[in-house]
Amino acid sequence: MSDSTPAVEAENSSGTPRRFGLIFSALIAAMLLGSLDQTIVSTALPTIVGELHGVNHMAWVTTAYILAATIAMPVYGRLGDLLGHKALFLSGISLFLIGSVVAGAAQDMTMLIIGRAVQGLGGGGLMITSQAVIADLVPPRQRAKYMAPIGAVFGLSSVVGPLLGGWFTDGIGWRWCFWINLPVGAVALVIGAFALRLPRRAVEVIFDYIGFALMAAAVTCTVLVTTWGGTEYAWSDPLIIGMAAAGLLTWILFFLSQRRAAEPIIPLWLFRSRIFNIATLIGLLIVGIGMFAIIGYLPTYLQMVYGVSATESGLLLIPMVVGMLAASVPSGRLMSSTGRYKIFPIVGAVLVCVAALLMSTMDTETSLVLVCVYVFLLGAGVGLTMQPLTLAVQNDFPASAVGTATSANNFFREIGSTLGTASVGSLFAHRLTTQLSDRLPADATKTVGDTHSLTPALVHSLPGKIEDVVVLAYQHALTPIFCYLAPVFFLGLVLAFILPEKKLADDNDPDATPTAQPGETEPDKAEAPTPTGH
């Protein structure tokens, strides 16, 4: 595979390419846009669906983005390695901006959902290609200190997104949830087009259409089952059961198809790397299931039990972002100076496990200061885990495969987050129903109304004794689930101990010669870089 343009431009005295600060700021901005739009509409949705008369399609405003972004991730990673990451980065920003215009100008729900899907196709690329571009520009050992802001972006977006969406909705209007993307995205696009210099690789690629169709079907079934199951439809509903079966079948067919594809979307040679397999599993368990499951339901708990507003409940998650930065910045510097990363996921898994156990002890008397301490510990644990794992994966493959490896790692983590959030949500809903039926006196049923439609405002408007019962039900329904998550995090800790450690490389090796492994099919032989973390 030959390069048609010169290699990455010369480095400056700090070991990074010229204008790297400008390029890095554009990459961070692009990643923030891509991750922010997963959550920014959550607080604006009631107003949006009311104005566009589409309450029955509310879930699709979020689902369309997540679904499209998840499907796009491995495609961007693989094509970026084959064609060059700059073109894919610029394409991702362009798609994201087009989707933002369509969503911002939407006059009905159909137009809004289409815009959100186009946004997702671009946003998934932004999250992947930004990391791949940094990998192109900076060798693994020096790259470690730039990973802290990248990890913080994901945590920051989960907190700032709902706050920003609510602020726009209450002020200049919900359409600014999308218009705000245009100036920021345009600046990132211009910087990427004129300041970014990367090698171009292949000029012709055989796209794996069969694999893409199977992967899209598998992801769609998975996301819809986890989104609709227990909410729109009962888990025992034939539609959910049938979709789950179809999802399992298409996942099997997808991975079988990757054995014969000329340019597989998720090449099976990735799974020859113990580092890739173990790091991806740890990320799926601790970041995908753990962080997203906890922060997905903690704001509702804070509103119900403590009576704080939606904005205040979001602000109370800021300690998580502070914890991520406080842990990831010094750990990144240590990784750069020592070239070692294994200790950080181990300590991170311990902190996440401790945070979950402490959260399981929360009751109605626990002070908000303590809750913030627990959230800080969770953020610190995730900060010590997320980016070291991504760096470990990137370090185990040559530069010619770093986009493929990064996108596959993020892809499975995203799948983990949908499964984890859905599992916790289903368990919480079941426990809440049981708690309310056991605790509420028979004569309070009419006062409370439909227990599936309780809102914080309604709960805190109930008569004192009934309000206390409902609050206790929420507390007893959710906090034990944090304890149930502890074994999941403990498994992540065990995996962190057996994660192989390969010293971070001091330079990139874009010209590493791929070698085949015995027993591989011909198509895989052409594009099978050999990982060394066995």
Short mmCIF file of C-alpha atoms in Angstrom, two decimals:
data_model
loop_
_atom_site.label_atom_id
_atom_site.label_comp_id
_atom_site.label_asym_id
_atom_site.label_seq_id
_atom_site.Cartn_x
_atom_site.Cartn_y
_atom_site.Cartn_z
CA MET A 1 0.00 0.00 0.00
CA SER A 2 1.78 3.18 -1.13
CA ASP A 3 1.48 6.77 0.01
CA SER A 4 0.61 9.35 -2.66
CA THR A 5 1.59 12.40 -0.54
CA PRO A 6 4.56 13.18 1.65
CA ALA A 7 4.64 11.90 5.18
CA VAL A 8 3.43 13.95 8.10
CA GLU A 9 5.18 17.32 8.21
CA ALA A 10 8.34 17.86 10.22
CA GLU A 11 8.17 17.98 13.98
CA ASN A 12 8.98 20.99 16.11
CA SER A 13 11.20 20.98 19.20
CA SER A 14 8.46 19.51 21.39
CA GLY A 15 8.24 16.36 19.27
CA THR A 16 4.89 17.25 17.69
CA PRO A 17 4.19 18.55 14.15
CA ARG A 18 4.12 22.28 13.49
CA ARG A 19 0.79 23.97 14.29
CA PHE A 20 -0.13 20.95 16.41
CA GLY A 21 -1.76 23.14 19.07
CA LEU A 22 -4.12 24.60 16.46
CA ILE A 23 -4.87 21.17 14.99
CA PHE A 24 -5.38 19.60 18.43
CA SER A 25 -7.90 22.31 19.41
CA ALA A 26 -9.85 21.60 16.21
CA LEU A 27 -9.83 17.86 16.93
CA ILE A 28 -11.07 18.42 20.51
CA ALA A 29 -13.81 20.73 19.21
CA ALA A 30 -14.88 18.10 16.66
CA MET A 31 -14.96 15.35 19.27
CA LEU A 32 -16.93 17.57 21.65
CA LEU A 33 -19.53 18.25 18.95
CA GLY A 34 -19.85 14.55 18.11
CA SER A 35 -20.25 13.42 21.73
CA LEU A 36 -22.28 16.44 22.90
CA ASP A 37 -25.07 15.81 20.42
CA GLN A 38 -25.81 12.44 22.00
CA THR A 39 -27.22 14.25 25.05
CA ILE A 40 -27.92 17.89 24.17
CA VAL A 41 -31.52 17.31 23.08
CA SER A 42 -32.55 15.32 26.17
CA THR A 43 -33.79 18.34 28.15
CA ALA A 44 -35.17 20.05 25.04
CA LEU A 45 -37.25 17.08 23.87
CA PRO A 46 -40.55 17.96 25.63
CA THR A 47 -40.53 21.39 23.95
CA ILE A 48 -39.39 20.03 20.58
CA VAL A 49 -42.04 17.32 20.31
CA GLY A 50 -44.72 19.72 21.53
CA GLU A 51 -43.86 22.27 18.86
CA LEU A 52 -43.47 19.70 16.08
CA HIS A 53 -46.48 17.62 17.23
CA GLY A 54 -44.64 14.32 17.46
CA VAL A 55 -44.67 13.03 21.01
CA ASN A 56 -45.13 9.45 19.75
CA HIS A 57 -41.81 9.74 17.89
CA MET A 58 -39.88 11.33 20.76
CA ALA A 59 -37.50 8.42 21.34
CA TRP A 60 -36.31 8.48 17.73
CA VAL A 61 -34.77 11.94 18.12
CA THR A 62 -32.09 10.40 20.35
CA THR A 63 -32.13 6.86 18.96
CA ALA A 64 -31.56 8.00 15.35
CA TYR A 65 -28.34 9.77 16.34
CA ILE A 66 -26.94 6.97 18.52
CA LEU A 67 -27.85 4.30 15.97
CA ALA A 68 -26.24 6.13 13.04
CA ALA A 69 -23.13 7.06 15.04
CA THR A 70 -22.59 3.50 16.25
CA ILE A 71 -22.94 2.06 12.74
CA ALA A 72 -20.58 4.69 11.32
CA MET A 73 -17.73 4.16 13.80
CA PRO A 74 -16.07 1.01 12.38
CA VAL A 75 -16.61 2.22 8.81
CA TYR A 76 -14.72 5.45 9.45
CA GLY A 77 -11.95 3.61 11.24
CA ARG A 78 -11.41 1.06 8.50
CA LEU A 79 -11.75 3.45 5.56
CA GLY A 80 -9.49 5.94 7.30
CA ASP A 81 -6.70 3.37 7.48
CA LEU A 82 -7.18 2.51 3.83
CA LEU A 83 -7.70 5.99 2.35
CA GLY A 84 -6.11 8.31 4.91
CA HIS A 85 -7.70 9.90 7.97
CA LYS A 86 -7.81 13.51 6.78
CA ALA A 87 -10.41 12.89 4.07
CA LEU A 88 -12.59 10.92 6.49
CA PHE A 89 -12.24 13.62 9.18
CA LEU A 90 -13.38 16.34 6.77
CA SER A 91 -16.21 14.14 5.49
CA GLY A 92 -17.41 13.52 9.05
CA ILE A 93 -17.50 17.23 9.88
CA SER A 94 -19.32 18.00 6.61
CA LEU A 95 -21.98 15.36 7.24
CA PHE A 96 -22.40 16.55 10.82
CA LEU A 97 -22.90 20.16 9.69
CA ILE A 98 -25.40 19.14 6.99
CA GLY A 99 -27.36 17.15 9.57
CA SER A 100 -27.28 20.11 11.97
CA VAL A 101 -28.76 22.39 9.30
CA VAL A 102 -31.54 19.89 8.51
CA ALA A 103 -32.36 19.33 12.20
CA GLY A 104 -32.21 23.04 13.04
CA ALA A 105 -34.55 23.93 10.18
CA ALA A 106 -36.95 20.99 10.80
CA GLN A 107 -40.63 21.78 10.41
CA ASP A 108 -41.85 18.32 11.40
CA MET A 109 -40.62 15.24 13.24
CA THR A 110 -39.67 13.36 10.07
CA MET A 111 -37.29 16.12 8.98
CA LEU A 112 -35.85 16.35 12.50
CA ILE A 113 -35.21 12.60 12.74
CA ILE A 114 -33.56 12.57 9.29
CA GLY A 115 -31.34 15.46 10.35
CA ARG A 116 -30.40 13.63 13.55
CA ALA A 117 -29.51 10.48 11.59
CA VAL A 118 -27.26 12.46 9.23
CA GLN A 119 -25.71 14.15 12.27
CA GLY A 120 -25.03 10.70 13.73
CA LEU A 121 -23.32 9.51 10.56
CA GLY A 122 -20.97 12.46 10.85
CA GLY A 123 -20.70 12.45 14.64
CA GLY A 124 -19.58 8.82 14.81
CA GLY A 125 -16.80 9.70 12.38
CA LEU A 126 -15.71 12.74 14.39
CA MET A 127 -15.26 10.69 17.55
CA ILE A 128 -13.17 8.06 15.73
CA THR A 129 -11.14 10.03 13.20
CA SER A 130 -10.13 12.68 15.76
CA GLN A 131 -8.43 9.98 17.83
CA ALA A 132 -6.90 8.41 14.70
CA VAL A 133 -5.53 11.76 13.50
CA ILE A 134 -3.81 12.31 16.86
CA ALA A 135 -2.35 8.81 16.52
CA ASP A 136 -1.05 9.76 13.05
CA LEU A 137 0.61 12.90 14.37
CA VAL A 138 2.00 11.82 17.75
CA PRO A 139 3.82 8.57 18.68
CA PRO A 140 2.23 6.48 21.48
CA ARG A 141 4.56 7.52 24.28
CA GLN A 142 4.11 11.26 23.66
CA ARG A 143 0.44 10.72 22.79
CA ALA A 144 -0.34 9.69 26.37
CA LYS A 145 -0.35 13.26 27.69
CA TYR A 146 -2.84 14.34 25.02
CA MET A 147 -5.35 11.64 25.92
CA ALA A 148 -6.64 13.32 29.11
CA PRO A 149 -8.57 16.07 27.29
CA ILE A 150 -9.95 13.46 24.91
CA GLY A 151 -11.34 11.37 27.74
CA ALA A 152 -12.67 14.43 29.54
CA VAL A 153 -14.62 15.42 26.42
CA PHE A 154 -16.85 12.34 26.78
CA GLY A 155 -17.49 12.95 30.46
CA LEU A 156 -18.01 16.68 29.92
CA SER A 157 -20.54 16.13 27.14
CA SER A 158 -22.66 13.84 29.32
CA VAL A 159 -22.97 16.63 31.90
CA VAL A 160 -22.92 19.79 29.77
CA GLY A 161 -25.18 18.44 27.01
CA PRO A 162 -28.44 18.37 28.99
CA LEU A 163 -27.58 21.68 30.71
CA LEU A 164 -26.85 23.42 27.42
CA GLY A 165 -29.97 21.98 25.79
CA GLY A 166 -32.15 23.22 28.64
CA TRP A 167 -30.50 26.66 28.58
CA PHE A 168 -31.11 27.06 24.85
CA THR A 169 -34.70 25.85 25.17
CA ASP A 170 -35.48 28.28 27.99
CA GLY A 171 -33.72 31.15 26.21
CA ILE A 172 -33.11 31.67 22.50
CA GLY A 173 -34.88 28.46 21.42
CA TRP A 174 -34.25 24.74 21.03
CA ARG A 175 -33.07 25.12 17.41
CA TRP A 176 -29.83 26.55 18.77
CA CYS A 177 -29.02 23.04 20.00
CA PHE A 178 -28.18 22.51 16.32
CA TRP A 179 -27.25 26.01 15.09
CA ILE A 180 -24.43 26.22 17.64
CA ASN A 181 -22.67 23.40 15.78
CA LEU A 182 -22.26 25.48 12.61
CA PRO A 183 -19.64 28.08 13.66
CA VAL A 184 -17.65 25.60 15.79
CA GLY A 185 -17.78 22.91 13.12
CA ALA A 186 -16.90 25.35 10.35
CA VAL A 187 -13.75 26.47 12.20
CA ALA A 188 -12.72 22.83 12.77
CA LEU A 189 -13.38 22.11 9.07
CA VAL A 190 -11.20 25.01 7.88
CA ILE A 191 -8.35 24.12 10.24
CA GLY A 192 -8.54 20.48 9.19
CA ALA A 193 -8.54 21.36 5.50
CA PHE A 194 -5.61 23.79 5.54
CA ALA A 195 -3.46 22.99 8.59
CA LEU A 196 -3.65 19.19 8.70
CA ARG A 197 -1.02 17.32 6.67
CA LEU A 198 -1.34 13.53 6.66
CA PRO A 199 -0.32 10.72 4.29
CA ARG A 200 -2.88 9.53 1.77
CA ARG A 201 -2.91 5.81 1.25
CA ALA A 202 -4.96 3.70 -1.16
CA VAL A 203 -6.68 5.29 -4.14
CA GLU A 204 -9.21 2.50 -4.63
CA VAL A 205 -11.00 0.46 -1.99
CA ILE A 206 -13.34 -2.51 -2.33
CA PHE A 207 -16.06 -1.62 0.16
CA ASP A 208 -17.60 -4.49 2.14
CA TYR A 209 -21.27 -3.83 1.37
CA ILE A 210 -22.46 -7.20 2.67
CA GLY A 211 -20.59 -6.77 5.93
CA PHE A 212 -21.89 -3.21 6.31
CA ALA A 213 -25.49 -4.30 5.75
CA LEU A 214 -25.17 -7.14 8.27
CA MET A 215 -23.47 -4.89 10.84
CA ALA A 216 -26.11 -2.17 10.39
CA ALA A 217 -28.88 -4.74 10.88
CA ALA A 218 -27.19 -6.21 13.96
CA VAL A 219 -26.59 -2.81 15.57
CA THR A 220 -30.13 -1.66 14.72
CA CYS A 221 -31.68 -4.71 16.35
CA THR A 222 -29.42 -4.36 19.41
CA VAL A 223 -30.12 -0.65 19.91
CA LEU A 224 -33.87 -0.99 19.34
CA VAL A 225 -34.19 -3.98 21.69
CA THR A 226 -32.35 -2.10 24.43
CA THR A 227 -34.25 1.15 23.73
CA TRP A 228 -37.77 -0.29 23.40
CA GLY A 229 -37.54 -3.28 25.73
CA GLY A 230 -39.26 -2.60 29.03
CA THR A 231 -40.48 0.82 27.88
CA GLU A 232 -42.31 0.89 24.57
CA TYR A 233 -42.85 -2.88 24.69
CA ALA A 234 -42.64 -5.54 27.38
CA TRP A 235 -39.54 -7.73 27.30
CA SER A 236 -41.81 -10.69 26.61
CA ASP A 237 -43.41 -8.98 23.60
CA PRO A 238 -43.00 -11.04 20.39
CA LEU A 239 -41.53 -8.00 18.62
CA ILE A 240 -38.73 -7.64 21.18
CA ILE A 241 -38.05 -11.40 21.25
CA GLY A 242 -38.03 -11.57 17.46
CA MET A 243 -35.75 -8.54 17.17
CA ALA A 244 -33.35 -9.99 19.74
CA ALA A 245 -33.21 -13.27 17.80
CA ALA A 246 -32.67 -11.41 14.53
CA GLY A 247 -29.92 -9.37 16.16
CA LEU A 248 -28.10 -12.47 17.40
CA LEU A 249 -28.36 -14.10 13.97
CA THR A 250 -27.09 -11.03 12.11
CA TRP A 251 -24.16 -10.64 14.52
CA ILE A 252 -23.13 -14.24 13.78
CA LEU A 253 -23.52 -13.73 10.03
CA PHE A 254 -21.59 -10.45 10.19
CA PHE A 255 -18.53 -11.97 11.84
CA LEU A 256 -18.66 -14.95 9.46
CA SER A 257 -18.74 -12.52 6.53
CA GLN A 258 -15.61 -10.76 7.78
CA ARG A 259 -13.58 -13.93 7.17
CA ARG A 260 -14.04 -13.65 3.39
CA ALA A 261 -14.36 -9.90 2.80
CA ALA A 262 -11.54 -8.31 0.77
CA GLU A 263 -11.60 -5.21 3.03
CA PRO A 264 -13.50 -6.27 6.17
CA ILE A 265 -15.06 -3.53 8.29
CA ILE A 266 -13.92 -5.19 11.53
CA PRO A 267 -11.07 -7.47 10.45
CA LEU A 268 -10.80 -10.67 12.45
CA TRP A 269 -7.03 -10.23 12.81
CA LEU A 270 -7.82 -7.61 15.46
CA PHE A 271 -8.88 -10.42 17.78
CA ARG A 272 -5.46 -12.09 17.58
CA SER A 273 -4.22 -9.36 19.92
CA ARG A 274 -4.66 -10.17 23.61
CA ILE A 275 -4.24 -6.48 24.36
CA PHE A 276 -7.11 -5.57 22.03
CA ASN A 277 -9.39 -8.29 23.40
CA ILE A 278 -8.76 -7.60 27.09
CA ALA A 279 -8.66 -3.80 26.81
CA THR A 280 -11.91 -3.79 24.84
CA LEU A 281 -13.60 -6.00 27.43
CA ILE A 282 -12.41 -3.78 30.29
CA GLY A 283 -13.67 -0.68 28.50
CA LEU A 284 -17.01 -2.35 27.78
CA LEU A 285 -17.47 -3.35 31.43
CA ILE A 286 -16.16 -0.31 33.28
CA VAL A 287 -16.78 2.58 30.89
CA GLY A 288 -19.58 1.27 28.68
CA ILE A 289 -21.72 -0.48 31.27
CA GLY A 290 -20.46 1.19 34.45
CA MET A 291 -20.15 4.91 33.79
CA PHE A 292 -23.09 5.26 31.42
CA ALA A 293 -25.42 3.10 33.53
CA ILE A 294 -24.70 5.09 36.68
CA ILE A 295 -24.81 8.61 35.23
CA GLY A 296 -27.91 7.67 33.22
CA TYR A 297 -30.02 7.21 36.35
CA LEU A 298 -28.27 9.21 39.06
CA PRO A 299 -29.79 12.59 37.98
CA THR A 300 -33.33 11.19 38.31
CA TYR A 301 -32.44 9.79 41.71
CA LEU A 302 -31.14 13.19 42.84
CA GLN A 303 -34.30 14.92 41.64
CA MET A 304 -36.63 12.42 43.26
CA VAL A 305 -34.85 11.89 46.58
CA TYR A 306 -33.29 15.31 47.19
CA GLY A 307 -35.81 17.48 45.38
CA VAL A 308 -33.18 19.30 43.30
CA SER A 309 -34.06 20.73 39.89
CA ALA A 310 -33.05 19.12 36.62
CA THR A 311 -30.33 21.75 36.17
CA GLU A 312 -29.02 21.22 39.68
CA SER A 313 -28.93 17.44 39.23
CA GLY A 314 -26.77 17.97 36.14
CA LEU A 315 -24.46 20.33 37.99
CA LEU A 316 -24.03 17.73 40.72
CA LEU A 317 -22.37 15.48 38.13
CA ILE A 318 -19.61 18.02 37.47
CA PRO A 319 -17.41 16.37 40.15
CA MET A 320 -17.25 13.36 37.80
CA VAL A 321 -15.64 15.50 35.08
CA VAL A 322 -13.30 17.05 37.66
CA GLY A 323 -12.34 13.56 38.82
CA MET A 324 -11.67 12.45 35.25
CA LEU A 325 -9.36 15.39 34.62
CA ALA A 326 -7.68 15.17 38.03
CA ALA A 327 -6.80 11.53 37.39
CA SER A 328 -6.15 11.47 33.64
CA VAL A 329 -3.85 14.51 33.32
CA PRO A 330 -1.14 13.31 35.75
CA SER A 331 -1.53 9.70 34.62
CA GLY A 332 -1.02 10.81 31.01
CA ARG A 333 2.21 12.58 31.95
CA LEU A 334 3.38 9.52 33.88
CA MET A 335 2.66 7.27 30.89
CA SER A 336 4.68 9.61 28.66
CA SER A 337 7.62 9.63 31.05
CA THR A 338 7.67 5.90 31.85
CA GLY A 339 6.13 4.33 28.76
CA ARG A 340 3.97 2.14 31.05
CA TYR A 341 0.18 2.04 31.29
CA LYS A 342 -0.97 -1.16 33.04
CA ILE A 343 -1.14 0.20 36.59
CA PHE A 344 -3.69 2.87 35.66
CA PRO A 345 -6.59 0.60 34.57
CA ILE A 346 -5.95 -1.47 37.71
CA VAL A 347 -6.24 1.55 40.02
CA GLY A 348 -9.13 2.89 37.93
CA ALA A 349 -11.10 -0.36 38.24
CA VAL A 350 -10.56 -0.33 42.01
CA LEU A 351 -11.85 3.25 42.28
CA VAL A 352 -14.92 2.54 40.14
CA CYS A 353 -15.71 -0.56 42.19
CA VAL A 354 -15.31 1.39 45.45
CA ALA A 355 -17.49 4.23 44.10
CA ALA A 356 -20.26 1.77 43.17
CA LEU A 357 -20.16 0.13 46.61
CA LEU A 358 -20.28 3.53 48.33
CA MET A 359 -23.20 4.59 46.15
CA SER A 360 -25.05 1.45 47.15
CA THR A 361 -24.98 2.70 50.77
CA MET A 362 -26.74 5.97 49.94
CA ASP A 363 -30.07 6.62 51.62
CA THR A 364 -32.35 9.61 52.10
CA GLU A 365 -30.08 10.93 54.87
CA THR A 366 -26.85 10.87 52.81
CA SER A 367 -25.57 14.42 52.31
CA LEU A 368 -25.12 15.81 48.82
CA VAL A 369 -21.48 16.48 49.68
CA LEU A 370 -20.92 12.74 50.10
CA VAL A 371 -22.78 12.03 46.86
CA CYS A 372 -20.42 14.46 45.08
CA VAL A 373 -17.42 12.66 46.63
CA TYR A 374 -18.70 9.33 45.31
CA VAL A 375 -19.27 10.84 41.85
CA PHE A 376 -15.73 12.29 41.94
CA LEU A 377 -14.31 8.83 42.71
CA LEU A 378 -16.28 7.37 39.81
CA GLY A 379 -14.87 10.02 37.46
CA ALA A 380 -11.32 9.47 38.71
CA GLY A 381 -11.67 5.72 38.13
CA VAL A 382 -13.00 6.21 34.61
CA GLY A 383 -10.27 8.80 33.91
CA LEU A 384 -7.59 6.27 34.86
CA THR A 385 -9.21 3.60 32.71
CA MET A 386 -10.63 5.01 29.48
CA GLN A 387 -7.68 6.58 27.67
CA PRO A 388 -4.91 4.20 28.86
CA LEU A 389 -6.94 1.36 27.35
CA THR A 390 -7.36 3.19 24.04
CA LEU A 391 -3.64 3.98 24.04
CA ALA A 392 -2.77 0.35 24.80
CA VAL A 393 -4.84 -0.79 21.81
CA GLN A 394 -3.31 1.79 19.48
CA ASN A 395 0.20 0.91 20.67
CA ASP A 396 -0.25 -2.75 19.77
CA PHE A 397 -0.81 -2.10 16.06
CA PRO A 398 1.18 -0.30 13.38
CA ALA A 399 0.03 3.15 12.29
CA SER A 400 -1.54 1.62 9.18
CA ALA A 401 -4.13 -0.14 11.40
CA VAL A 402 -4.59 2.32 14.25
CA GLY A 403 -7.92 3.71 12.97
CA THR A 404 -9.37 0.23 12.55
CA ALA A 405 -8.30 -0.79 16.05
CA THR A 406 -9.48 2.46 17.67
CA SER A 407 -12.89 2.38 15.97
CA ALA A 408 -13.50 -1.27 16.87
CA ASN A 409 -12.56 -0.56 20.49
CA ASN A 410 -14.97 2.41 20.64
CA PHE A 411 -17.64 0.48 18.75
CA PHE A 412 -17.81 -2.34 21.28
CA ARG A 413 -17.73 0.15 24.16
CA GLU A 414 -20.73 1.94 22.62
CA ILE A 415 -22.58 -1.37 22.33
CA GLY A 416 -21.74 -2.02 26.00
CA SER A 417 -23.16 1.34 27.02
CA THR A 418 -26.50 0.63 25.31
CA LEU A 419 -26.72 -2.83 26.89
CA GLY A 420 -25.65 -1.58 30.32
CA THR A 421 -28.01 1.38 30.39
CA ALA A 422 -30.91 -0.78 29.23
CA SER A 423 -30.18 -3.52 31.78
CA VAL A 424 -29.96 -1.08 34.67
CA GLY A 425 -33.08 0.72 33.47
CA SER A 426 -35.09 -2.48 33.21
CA LEU A 427 -33.97 -3.68 36.64
CA PHE A 428 -34.66 -0.26 38.18
CA ALA A 429 -38.15 -0.08 36.66
CA HIS A 430 -39.00 -3.57 37.95
CA ARG A 431 -37.70 -2.83 41.45
CA LEU A 432 -39.48 0.53 41.56
CA THR A 433 -42.81 -1.02 40.62
CA THR A 434 -42.35 -3.67 43.32
CA GLN A 435 -41.28 -1.13 45.94
CA LEU A 436 -44.22 1.17 45.24
CA SER A 437 -46.77 -1.65 45.30
CA ASP A 438 -45.32 -2.96 48.59
CA ARG A 439 -45.00 0.40 50.34
CA LEU A 440 -47.96 2.49 49.18
CA PRO A 441 -51.17 2.01 51.19
CA ALA A 442 -54.22 1.00 49.18
CA ASP A 443 -55.97 4.32 49.71
CA ALA A 444 -53.00 6.25 48.26
CA THR A 445 -53.28 4.80 44.76
CA LYS A 446 -55.66 7.48 43.50
CA THR A 447 -53.50 10.22 44.99
CA VAL A 448 -50.31 9.00 43.35
CA GLY A 449 -51.90 8.02 40.04
CA ASP A 450 -50.04 6.06 37.38
CA THR A 451 -46.73 5.03 38.95
CA HIS A 452 -45.19 4.84 35.46
CA SER A 453 -45.79 8.57 34.95
CA LEU A 454 -44.27 9.96 38.13
CA THR A 455 -42.25 13.14 37.74
CA PRO A 456 -40.12 14.92 40.37
CA ALA A 457 -42.60 17.82 40.48
CA LEU A 458 -45.51 15.44 41.02
CA VAL A 459 -43.71 13.46 43.72
CA HIS A 460 -42.83 16.55 45.71
CA SER A 461 -46.39 17.88 45.45
CA LEU A 462 -47.79 14.78 47.18
CA PRO A 463 -48.92 14.86 50.82
CA GLY A 464 -45.97 14.53 53.22
CA LYS A 465 -46.32 10.88 54.25
CA ILE A 466 -47.04 9.66 50.74
CA GLU A 467 -44.12 11.67 49.35
CA ASP A 468 -41.81 10.05 51.91
CA VAL A 469 -43.01 6.59 50.85
CA VAL A 470 -42.39 7.30 47.15
CA VAL A 471 -38.95 8.78 47.87
CA LEU A 472 -38.00 5.72 49.92
CA ALA A 473 -39.21 3.50 47.09
CA TYR A 474 -36.90 5.30 44.66
CA GLN A 475 -33.99 5.03 47.05
CA HIS A 476 -34.49 1.31 47.70
CA ALA A 477 -35.10 0.64 44.00
CA LEU A 478 -31.89 2.22 42.69
CA THR A 479 -29.09 2.14 45.26
CA PRO A 480 -28.88 -1.68 45.55
CA ILE A 481 -28.33 -1.83 41.78
CA PHE A 482 -25.01 -0.04 42.28
CA CYS A 483 -23.99 -2.95 44.48
CA TYR A 484 -25.11 -5.38 41.77
CA LEU A 485 -22.72 -3.59 39.37
CA ALA A 486 -19.74 -4.17 41.69
CA PRO A 487 -19.10 -7.76 40.42
CA VAL A 488 -19.05 -6.37 36.86
CA PHE A 489 -16.38 -3.86 37.89
CA PHE A 490 -14.51 -6.56 39.82
CA LEU A 491 -14.37 -8.63 36.62
CA GLY A 492 -12.91 -5.56 34.93
CA LEU A 493 -10.30 -5.39 37.70
CA VAL A 494 -9.34 -9.05 37.17
CA LEU A 495 -8.98 -8.40 33.44
CA ALA A 496 -6.84 -5.32 34.18
CA PHE A 497 -4.40 -7.52 36.11
CA ILE A 498 -4.01 -9.91 33.16
CA LEU A 499 -3.82 -7.14 30.54
CA PRO A 500 -0.44 -7.56 28.78
CA GLU A 501 1.79 -4.50 28.90
CA LYS A 502 3.77 -3.50 25.86
CA LYS A 503 6.00 -0.47 26.44
CA LEU A 504 4.70 2.59 24.62
CA ALA A 505 6.57 3.17 21.36
CA ASP A 506 8.69 6.29 20.95
CA ASP A 507 7.75 6.68 17.31
CA ASN A 508 5.09 5.70 14.79
CA ASP A 509 5.86 3.01 12.23
CA PRO A 510 3.49 3.70 9.33
CA ASP A 511 5.44 1.43 7.01
CA ALA A 512 5.24 -1.69 9.17
CA THR A 513 4.96 -4.70 6.89
CA PRO A 514 1.77 -6.67 7.52
CA THR A 515 2.30 -10.37 7.97
CA ALA A 516 -0.24 -13.13 7.77
CA GLN A 517 -0.94 -15.76 10.35
CA PRO A 518 -1.22 -19.44 9.49
CA GLY A 519 -4.62 -20.54 8.36
CA GLU A 520 -5.90 -17.13 7.22
CA THR A 521 -7.82 -16.67 4.03
CA GLU A 522 -6.26 -14.80 1.14
CA PRO A 523 -8.21 -11.53 1.56
CA ASP A 524 -7.05 -11.21 5.18
CA LYS A 525 -3.42 -11.81 4.26
CA ALA A 526 -3.24 -8.52 2.40
CA GLU A 527 -4.27 -6.36 5.32
CA ALA A 528 -3.32 -8.17 8.50
CA PRO A 529 -0.85 -6.19 10.63
CA THR A 530 0.62 -8.38 13.30
CA PRO A 531 -0.08 -7.26 16.87
CA THR A 532 2.73 -8.00 19.28
CA GLY A 533 0.85 -8.01 22.58
CA HIS A 534 0.36 -11.79 22.74
#
